[in-house]
Amino acid sequence: MMLASTAESCYHKMQISEVTMEMAKARPKHPGKPGDAPASDKPATLRDLLSPETVKQLKEQADAMRAEEAKRKEEQRAQAEAARKAEQKRLDNDFEHLLKSSGLDWRKFK
């Protein structure tokens, strides 16, 4: 009885090894990486879906908005500079400010 079960187990092991060898032959040698998808499998972007005229129009609009923003910032900077100059001119004409900011050592000027 033991001899029969040993022979059966050897036969069973042989069948398993044959099945695994067939499966190994059926599998591809180099499994594909997830990043190796063909170009046609990439999802469509908004640029692909829009017409070239629309993309061009959107780019022009973005450029115009950037130029407008730069102009606005330059105007703000110029306005702040003018306000600083006006404040300095006002302070230069204010006797109290000049007295406070001047040195109080009058002995140097005797």
XYZ file of N, CA and C in Angstrom:
330
model
N 0.810 -1.179 0.000
C 0.000 0.000 0.000
C 0.860 1.251 0.000
N 1.938 1.252 0.757
C 2.828 2.395 0.784
C 3.488 2.611 -0.557
N 3.812 1.554 -1.172
C 4.455 1.653 -2.472
C 3.504 2.297 -3.480
N 2.249 1.969 -3.395
C 1.260 2.529 -4.322
C 1.089 4.028 -4.069
N 1.051 4.451 -2.823
C 0.858 5.869 -2.530
C 2.092 6.673 -2.933
N 3.294 6.089 -2.801
C 4.511 6.764 -3.213
C 4.531 6.930 -4.731
N 4.130 5.890 -5.434
C 4.088 5.957 -6.893
C 3.048 6.979 -7.337
N 1.907 7.012 -6.650
C 0.872 7.978 -6.999
C 1.357 9.417 -6.754
N 2.065 9.622 -5.643
C 2.542 10.975 -5.350
C 3.602 11.407 -6.365
N 4.454 10.498 -6.801
C 5.447 10.828 -7.824
C 4.766 11.167 -9.136
N 3.733 10.390 -9.484
C 2.993 10.645 -10.704
C 2.298 12.009 -10.626
N 1.750 12.297 -9.461
C 1.061 13.565 -9.253
C 2.047 14.751 -9.361
N 3.246 14.593 -8.801
C 4.271 15.636 -8.875
C 4.697 15.868 -10.314
N 4.788 14.791 -11.094
C 5.171 14.908 -12.493
C 4.114 15.679 -13.276
N 2.864 15.427 -12.992
C 1.792 16.130 -13.674
C 1.838 17.629 -13.327
N 2.082 17.934 -12.080
C 2.152 19.326 -11.653
C 3.307 20.037 -12.349
N 4.464 19.383 -12.428
C 5.612 20.020 -13.062
C 5.354 20.236 -14.559
N 4.654 19.308 -15.215
C 4.329 19.481 -16.630
C 3.382 20.669 -16.827
N 2.414 20.804 -15.937
C 1.454 21.904 -16.053
C 2.161 23.241 -15.837
N 3.060 23.306 -14.845
C 3.777 24.560 -14.599
C 4.701 24.903 -15.759
N 5.312 23.916 -16.394
C 6.175 24.193 -17.541
C 5.347 24.726 -18.703
N 4.149 24.196 -18.911
C 3.282 24.695 -19.984
C 2.854 26.138 -19.700
N 2.584 26.436 -18.435
C 2.186 27.788 -18.074
C 3.347 28.758 -18.269
N 4.560 28.301 -17.961
C 5.729 29.158 -18.117
C 5.980 29.455 -19.592
N 5.736 28.472 -20.447
C 5.919 28.699 -21.880
C 4.873 29.677 -22.416
N 3.677 29.626 -21.873
C 2.595 30.486 -22.340
C 2.802 31.932 -21.889
N 3.477 32.163 -20.764
C 3.700 33.516 -20.254
C 4.730 34.247 -21.097
N 4.590 35.546 -21.252
C 5.610 36.316 -21.978
C 6.903 36.359 -21.162
N 8.017 36.425 -21.865
C 9.332 36.411 -21.209
C 9.538 37.667 -20.362
N 9.207 38.847 -20.922
C 9.402 40.121 -20.229
C 8.042 40.778 -20.020
N 7.545 40.726 -18.817
C 6.242 41.357 -18.599
C 6.346 42.868 -18.799
N 5.329 43.452 -19.401
C 5.335 44.886 -19.691
C 5.161 45.698 -18.422
N 5.858 46.822 -18.382
C 5.728 47.733 -17.249
C 4.472 48.574 -17.459
N 3.898 49.098 -16.383
C 2.711 49.930 -16.552
C 2.986 51.210 -17.343
N 4.191 51.748 -17.289
C 4.536 52.969 -18.009
C 4.827 52.741 -19.483
N 4.856 51.502 -19.945
C 5.192 51.197 -21.330
C 3.958 51.139 -22.233
N 2.913 51.866 -21.904
C 1.695 51.827 -22.700
C 1.944 52.531 -24.036
N 1.362 52.046 -25.080
C 1.507 52.709 -26.377
C 0.907 54.107 -26.334
N 1.284 54.935 -27.292
C 0.847 56.323 -27.328
C -0.673 56.428 -27.475
N -1.301 55.458 -28.107
C -2.740 55.523 -28.317
C -3.513 55.288 -27.022
N -2.875 54.726 -26.001
C -3.548 54.461 -24.736
C -3.516 55.659 -23.793
N -2.778 56.726 -24.143
C -2.701 57.899 -23.274
C -4.056 58.602 -23.264
N -4.446 59.147 -22.108
C -5.723 59.862 -22.081
C -5.630 61.156 -22.882
N -6.725 61.543 -23.466
C -6.755 62.748 -24.285
C -6.669 63.971 -23.381
N -5.859 64.938 -23.779
C -5.741 66.180 -23.015
C -6.682 67.207 -23.607
N -6.854 68.302 -22.911
C -7.728 69.362 -23.392
C -7.200 69.954 -24.692
N -5.862 70.048 -24.780
C -5.246 70.571 -26.005
C -5.601 69.684 -27.206
N -5.644 68.363 -26.996
C -5.991 67.453 -28.087
C -7.455 67.614 -28.498
N -8.306 67.917 -27.532
C -9.731 68.004 -27.818
C -10.115 69.324 -28.482
N -9.342 70.393 -28.213
C -9.667 71.701 -28.785
C -9.058 71.860 -30.171
N -9.691 72.699 -30.959
C -9.158 72.962 -32.295
C -7.926 73.862 -32.170
N -7.020 73.808 -33.151
C -5.816 74.656 -33.103
C -6.135 76.149 -33.043
N -7.223 76.566 -33.694
C -7.600 77.980 -33.656
C -7.970 78.400 -32.231
N -8.683 77.538 -31.532
C -9.094 77.835 -30.161
C -7.881 77.889 -29.248
N -6.944 76.973 -29.425
C -5.726 76.960 -28.613
C -4.939 78.239 -28.851
N -4.842 78.652 -30.117
C -4.125 79.889 -30.453
C -4.808 81.095 -29.811
N -6.126 81.128 -29.879
C -6.883 82.232 -29.288
C -6.673 82.269 -27.769
N -6.676 81.118 -27.127
C -6.470 81.071 -25.682
C -5.060 81.532 -25.298
N -4.067 81.154 -26.091
C -2.697 81.601 -25.823
C -2.589 83.115 -25.960
N -3.209 83.681 -27.005
C -3.184 85.124 -27.192
C -3.875 85.836 -26.033
N -4.972 85.280 -25.584
C -5.694 85.868 -24.464
C -4.846 85.819 -23.191
N -4.141 84.713 -22.962
C -3.273 84.590 -21.789
C -2.125 85.594 -21.856
N -1.544 85.755 -23.039
C -0.468 86.745 -23.212
C -0.977 88.157 -22.935
N -2.167 88.464 -23.424
C -2.747 89.790 -23.201
C -2.995 90.019 -21.709
N -3.461 89.001 -21.030
C -3.716 89.132 -19.586
C -2.417 89.327 -18.815
N -1.364 88.626 -19.230
C -0.054 88.799 -18.576
C 0.466 90.224 -18.784
N 0.339 90.742 -20.002
C 0.798 92.100 -20.294
C -0.012 93.121 -19.490
N -1.303 92.905 -19.392
C -2.164 93.800 -18.624
C -1.775 93.789 -17.142
N -1.485 92.629 -16.620
C -1.063 92.494 -15.214
C 0.269 93.208 -14.978
N 1.211 93.060 -15.901
C 2.507 93.734 -15.772
C 2.323 95.249 -15.816
N 1.453 95.720 -16.693
C 1.190 97.158 -16.802
C 0.569 97.677 -15.504
N -0.366 96.931 -14.949
C -1.024 97.331 -13.706
C -0.019 97.400 -12.555
N 0.878 96.412 -12.476
C 1.897 96.418 -11.420
C 2.852 97.594 -11.577
N 3.220 97.909 -12.815
C 4.114 99.045 -13.070
C 3.436 100.355 -12.668
N 2.152 100.484 -12.964
C 1.418 101.683 -12.573
C 1.345 101.802 -11.050
N 1.132 100.684 -10.362
C 1.100 100.707 -8.900
C 2.451 101.111 -8.330
N 3.523 100.601 -8.921
C 4.863 100.942 -8.447
C 5.139 102.430 -8.654
N 4.766 102.943 -9.818
C 4.985 104.364 -10.112
C 4.150 105.247 -9.178
N 2.941 104.827 -8.901
C 2.077 105.585 -8.002
C 2.649 105.588 -6.584
N 3.150 104.464 -6.127
C 3.750 104.393 -4.792
C 5.013 105.259 -4.726
N 5.809 105.262 -5.787
C 7.019 106.104 -5.833
C 6.651 107.578 -5.788
N 5.623 107.967 -6.521
C 5.176 109.366 -6.512
C 4.667 109.750 -5.122
N 3.963 108.844 -4.462
C 3.459 109.127 -3.112
C 4.618 109.295 -2.131
N 5.656 108.468 -2.265
C 6.837 108.601 -1.393
C 7.536 109.939 -1.603
N 7.688 110.331 -2.849
C 8.346 111.613 -3.154
C 7.523 112.790 -2.619
N 6.203 112.712 -2.761
C 5.344 113.790 -2.267
C 5.429 113.884 -0.744
N 5.455 112.747 -0.085
C 5.568 112.741 1.383
C 6.923 113.303 1.828
N 7.979 112.948 1.129
C 9.311 113.468 1.466
C 9.366 114.978 1.257
N 8.753 115.446 0.187
C 8.741 116.896 -0.081
C 7.959 117.629 0.999
N 6.843 117.038 1.430
C 6.047 117.645 2.484
C 6.837 117.707 3.793
N 7.552 116.591 4.096
C 8.340 116.563 5.332
C 9.512 117.542 5.281
N 10.091 117.745 4.094
C 11.209 118.695 3.966
C 10.758 120.135 4.200
N 9.499 120.401 3.956
C 8.963 121.743 4.168
C 8.385 121.921 5.570
N 8.342 120.866 6.351
C 7.773 120.924 7.696
C 8.884 121.254 8.699
N 8.786 122.405 9.353
C 9.845 122.840 10.260
C 9.987 121.896 11.458
N 8.873 121.406 11.975
C 8.922 120.500 13.133
C 9.704 119.236 12.798
N 9.443 118.677 11.633
C 10.152 117.469 11.204
C 11.649 117.747 11.044
N 11.981 118.854 10.422
C 13.393 119.196 10.241
C 14.095 119.404 11.583
N 13.404 120.004 12.538
C 13.988 120.234 13.859
C 14.232 118.911 14.589
N 13.260 117.996 14.464
C 13.405 116.690 15.124
C 14.493 115.849 14.472
N 14.635 115.941 13.175
C 15.594 115.085 12.478
C 17.005 115.667 12.452
N 17.154 116.938 12.784
C 18.494 117.537 12.752
C 19.249 117.195 14.028
N 20.558 117.289 13.939
C 21.376 117.058 15.123
C 21.236 118.234 16.083
N 21.211 117.946 17.361
C 20.982 119.013 18.345
C 22.297 119.579 18.879
N 23.403 119.217 18.309
C 24.704 119.709 18.755
C 25.032 120.989 17.986
N 24.592 122.118 18.507
C 24.777 123.384 17.843
C 26.179 123.948 18.063
N 26.966 123.362 18.938
C 28.322 123.854 19.198
C 29.231 123.687 17.992
N 28.898 122.752 17.135
C 29.730 122.546 15.930
C 29.657 123.750 14.996
N 28.585 124.477 15.019
C 28.363 125.547 14.055
C 28.732 126.931 14.609
N 29.401 127.057 15.794
C 29.793 128.358 16.362
C 30.941 128.948 15.615
